[in-house]
Each structure stands twice: as structure tokens, then as C-alpha cells.
Amino acid sequence: MANPLIMKFGYPVDLTEDDHAELERITTHARPVGPRTDLAREGDRPEVVRLVMRGLACRYQRLSDGSRQIVSLMLPGDMCGLHIVILGELDHSIATLSACEIVEIPRTTIKRLTETNPRITRALCWSSMVDQGILRNWLASKGRRQADRQLLHLLCELLVRFEAVGLAEGNSFPLPITQEEMADILGVSTVHANRTLQWLRAEGLATFYGGRITILDRKRAWELASFDPNYLHLKRRS
Amino acid sequence: MANPLIMKFGYPVDLTEDDHAELERITTHARPVGPRTDLAREGDRPEVVRLVMRGLACRYQRLSDGSRQIVSLMLPGDMCGLHIVILGELDHSIATLSACEIVEIPRTTIKRLTETNPRITRALCWSSMVDQGILRNWLASKGRRQADRQLLHLLCELLVRFEAVGLAEGNSFPLPITQEEMADILGVSTVHANRTLQWLRAEGLATFYGGRITILDRKRAWELASFDPNYLHLKRRS
DNA sequence: CGCAGCGTTGACAACCTTCAAATTTGGTGG
DNA sequence: CCACCAAATTTGAAGGTTGTCAACGCTGCG
């Protein structure tokens, strides 16, 4: 089975055989974690970087009124918390959505890598910058699109990101979440998330069934969402 | 006059005298740039990191319908584009809002710093992570707060950030932007931005006059906005 | 069977946008 | 100093989008 981290890091850098071996070694001891389980909470001072190898996880913030906003989705190959190396308290929480397999990388390992392996260091940096780009894009989407286009844009993004780690099948990818969680991603109410999903179906753009998204009309979806994958920076270096 | 970059980098690390001299040297040749001027556009492949020494700048994204979302504000001491070192094309634009003084740091300088000075490297990394935290916070704010609380939260954040670089005066700080630009930050219409600002005034929370924000009732503002400055990571290391 | 979680629906209210127009502000030239 | 103009702010009214509340149905599971 392909290693999502190695696939992902192949985009920004040309990994050597040794790099492959190194990354393979780091990712061997994945720990299973049940669905909807907090991996770290706001205020924690975690000592490890967490890497998703299987399943879907997220970062979220809870506001004082109890509402929740999911601020990023972590697919296989995504990691959270390079910032753990730098900062003190976590300013958001991290949780699984589906059942996951998680690797916990001690900060010492990260330290060693950054001191000895420039290619992997570069990939780590790249990954953090891509996360930042996604965040900017979500913010712009939330700020300037209505919920239906925002949802469509999100699905376009996820299809591309799943493809990048070899986990898309045709125009479909796994998204084992409830509509309530979808609402927390979009920053809308559960009721409105439901109606927005119905619009997707009615328009024949995509379906959400059995924890899977299938994009039915990719071309029209891209157009309607004015989706431009540039911000994912997945072009291999020429 | 205090150097905002040195003030800012003093938070995450204990800079040595040599570090001060190094940063001072880097920031001497600031270039004046007029207000509302693009420094870089989406799709560019910039070769420099830009640092704001005076004035206010921003990053923004323009959507296909022409609407604009400002996705971050750059105060003195803030820089844009560490990701320039890593990635190819810029996925957003960068522009001044007010008249600014900008330092352009060649990538070779950044490269040298990261290879030779671990404290400054750490500060650069920290700065990037804080930016990411702010982005997450803006997203959560946009997703889960109504416009009035979102505005209030933004002003609380800016007051703290201006204080951190020694540019706040009491409970006020410069914000030389139009209401249209404010609307692009909040992701609302100009009309609604105006009405939201009026609410601020009517509630006696803050004023926006002559390009300056004054927070009149800081305690109540923090409470109403449920503001927690933790995500700015400005606590000095103990 | 009964329960709990999830998805769906309708009605209504709140929030926000749009459009158009009026008013104020700030800068420029006479 | 004043007239003038452009830009920015403010206002009202109408309509679209989204939230809230409450109810109902479906599904899977003990």
C-alpha cells in the first residue's frame, strides 16, 4: 500500500531512496484511534507532531457559545503541529473525524530531520505553507461565497487533495462525516448544510452517500465554484 | 525609533546583541511605497521576502466575480512570503493599504540566516506559525460570529498586535483604511460594515475616526468578543 | 420493540446584501 | 476664502440568504 506521506512529499522535492527509507521508518508505528476522538486540546503543550496515515482528522476551535468551527481537514499524509515545535500552548484542538491511524513523531525526530536532511526539511516547510494557503482560501471562500458555492469549492479541493495521495477513485473520495460536521466545516447551521447538500444533488453536481462524495460533473463543478487548484501547489517541479 | 522586527522577534527568542545588529542591518534599507499599491500579484514568482517597517499592508484574494477578501493584515514587523522561498507561484496578492516602508529581503539572505542563525530561524518559524494561528482565528470568527462580534474581535486583536510592536497609544492604534477596505477584511458588504461600525459607536465600545481606532471599553470589548489573545503567542518565554 | 442518532421539512425571524440616493468629507484650483 | 469635485460615508427600502425552532421520519442496533 502506498505511503501517503511519501506521495505527498514527492511533490515539492525529489526524494532519494534514503529519504524514502527514512520516511518509511518514521511512519511504521501508526496507532489506531477511534472516530471523534480528541488528539489534543486547546491549551495543551503537546510534545509530538501527529501525522494522519489513514482516516480523516481535523483541527477545530470552539467558541464561548459552544459553537464549533472546523478550520482544517487532515487527510492521510497531512500532519498537525509543526508549530508544536515552536510555540507553547496549542491555540486550537485536534480530533479525528473517522477512525484513523495516527503516527506520533517526537520533536527530537523532527529536530534531527531539520538538522540533517534538507530535502525533508524543505518538504515539511512546503507542507506548512500549503496548509496556510488552504486556510487563506477557506477564509476567502467563507467571506465571499454563498454556502452552496463554498461547499462546491470545498469538494473540488478535497477531490484534488485525495487524488494527490492516491485515495480518490474516479471522481469520488471518502468523506465519512455527518451533516453536522459538514456544517462545522462550512460555518453554517446543520439545517442549512442539509439544504445546501440537497442543492448539490438537485443540480446533478455531486452526491454525498454512504460517507462518500462523488462529483458527477467535474467540469461544471469547477466552473461554478471558480475553482483553481493552484493554491494546493501540487505541480511537480519541472 | 524602535525597530518593530526586533521587538517582535524578542517574543519567541532571546536575541543576542549580534542578532540585534544583524536584524538592524537587514532592515536599514526600507523603500517607501504609496498607499493601495500592489507589491506582488497572484501568479507572480517573487524573489524576495517583504517586510513591513512602517504603515499597513495586507494580503488579499480576488474571486472571479471581482469581489475581494483581505486574508491578513500586515503591521510593522510582519513579513510576507517565507513561502516564496519554498513554493512557485503566489496564490494571493499583497498590497499596501496605507503608505508604507517596505524592506525587500533577498532569498539568499533568508537562506544564509536559516543556515547560520538558529535563533532568528526560530523566530521566522514562530512568525509563520503565528500567522497561521491568526488565519485560523479569522476563519473561526467569520464562520461562527456575526459581523458585529467579528469586528470587535478583530479590533481587540489589532490592539494587542500594535501594542506588541510598541505602536499603540493607550487604547488606540492607527487604522488608516476606508470602510470599503474594512468590509473586505470582514467579508461583508460596505453598507453592512458601515452599520456595524455605527453599532460599535452606539454601544460605546470603540470609535473609528481619522484613521484611528480607539477602544473605549476594553474590558467589555474583550468579553463581548470573547477575545483570548493566546493565539497570538506573545507571552515572553519564562 | 424501543431508543438514539441522523437526516429532512416547514414556518418564521434574524442577518446581511443590493440598489439607489443623499450627505459629508477632503482636496484642489480659482 | 470659497467653489467645486471626487471619494467616502450614511441612509432607507426591499429582497435574498441563513439561522432557529420544532416536528417528523428514517435507520441501525441492543
Coordinates of C-alpha atoms in Angstrom, one line a residue, chain A residues 103-207:
Chain A
V103 CA 1.8 8.4 13.9
E104 CA 3.2 10.4 16.7
I105 CA 6.6 11.8 15.8
P106 CA 8.7 13.0 18.8
R107 CA 10.0 16.5 18.5
T108 CA 13.5 15.1 18.7
T109 CA 12.9 13.3 15.4
I110 CA 11.7 16.5 13.8
K111 CA 14.8 18.3 15.2
R112 CA 17.1 15.6 13.8
L113 CA 15.5 15.8 10.4
T114 CA 15.7 19.5 10.1
E115 CA 19.3 19.4 11.1
T116 CA 20.4 16.6 8.8
N117 CA 18.0 16.3 5.9
P118 CA 17.5 19.4 3.8
R119 CA 15.0 17.7 1.4
I120 CA 12.7 16.5 4.1
T121 CA 13.0 19.9 5.9
R122 CA 12.0 21.6 2.7
A123 CA 9.0 19.3 2.3
L124 CA 8.0 20.0 5.9
C125 CA 8.2 23.7 5.3
W126 CA 6.3 23.3 2.0
S127 CA 3.6 21.3 3.7
S128 CA 3.1 24.1 6.3
M129 CA 2.9 26.7 3.6
V130 CA 0.4 24.8 1.7
D131 CA -1.7 24.5 4.9
Q132 CA -1.5 28.2 5.2
G133 CA -2.6 28.6 1.6
I134 CA -5.6 26.3 2.2
L135 CA -6.5 28.4 5.2
R136 CA -6.4 31.6 3.2
N137 CA -8.6 30.0 0.6
W138 CA -11.1 28.8 3.1
L139 CA -11.3 32.2 4.6
A140 CA -11.9 33.9 1.2
S141 CA -14.5 31.2 0.4
K142 CA -16.3 31.8 3.7
G143 CA -16.0 35.5 3.3
R144 CA -17.1 35.9 -0.3
R145 CA -19.1 32.9 -1.4
Q146 CA -22.5 31.8 -0.5
A147 CA -22.8 28.4 1.2
D148 CA -23.6 26.4 -1.9
R149 CA -20.5 27.6 -3.9
Q150 CA -18.4 27.3 -0.8
L151 CA -19.4 23.7 -0.4
L152 CA -18.8 23.0 -4.1
H153 CA -15.4 24.7 -3.8
L154 CA -14.5 22.5 -0.8
L155 CA -15.4 19.3 -2.6
C156 CA -13.3 20.3 -5.6
E157 CA -10.4 20.9 -3.2
L158 CA -10.8 17.6 -1.4
L159 CA -11.0 15.7 -4.7
V160 CA -7.7 17.1 -5.7
R161 CA -6.1 16.5 -2.3
F162 CA -7.3 12.9 -2.2
E163 CA -6.0 12.3 -5.7
A164 CA -2.7 13.7 -4.7
V165 CA -2.3 10.9 -2.1
G166 CA -3.8 8.3 -4.4
L167 CA -7.0 7.9 -2.4
A168 CA -9.6 9.1 -4.9
E169 CA -11.4 6.6 -7.1
G170 CA -12.5 8.3 -10.3
N171 CA -14.4 11.3 -9.3
S172 CA -15.2 10.1 -5.8
F173 CA -13.5 10.1 -2.4
P174 CA -14.3 9.1 1.1
L175 CA -15.8 11.7 3.4
P176 CA -17.2 9.7 6.4
I177 CA -18.7 12.6 8.3
T178 CA -22.2 13.7 9.4
Q179 CA -24.0 16.7 8.1
E180 CA -23.5 18.3 11.5
E181 CA -19.7 18.0 11.0
M182 CA -20.1 19.3 7.4
A183 CA -21.9 22.3 8.9
D184 CA -19.0 22.9 11.3
I185 CA -16.6 22.9 8.3
L186 CA -18.7 25.3 6.3
G187 CA -19.5 27.5 9.2
V188 CA -23.3 27.2 8.7
S189 CA -26.1 25.7 10.6
T190 CA -26.9 22.0 10.3
V191 CA -30.2 22.7 8.6
H192 CA -28.5 24.9 6.0
A193 CA -25.8 22.4 5.4
N194 CA -28.6 19.9 4.7
R195 CA -30.3 22.2 2.2
T196 CA -27.0 23.0 0.6
L197 CA -26.3 19.3 0.1
Q198 CA -29.7 18.9 -1.4
W199 CA -29.0 21.7 -3.9
L200 CA -25.8 19.8 -4.9
R201 CA -27.9 16.7 -5.7
A202 CA -30.7 18.6 -7.4
E203 CA -28.1 20.3 -9.6
G204 CA -26.6 17.0 -10.5
L205 CA -23.2 18.2 -9.4
A206 CA -22.3 15.7 -6.6
T207 CA -23.8 13.2 -4.3

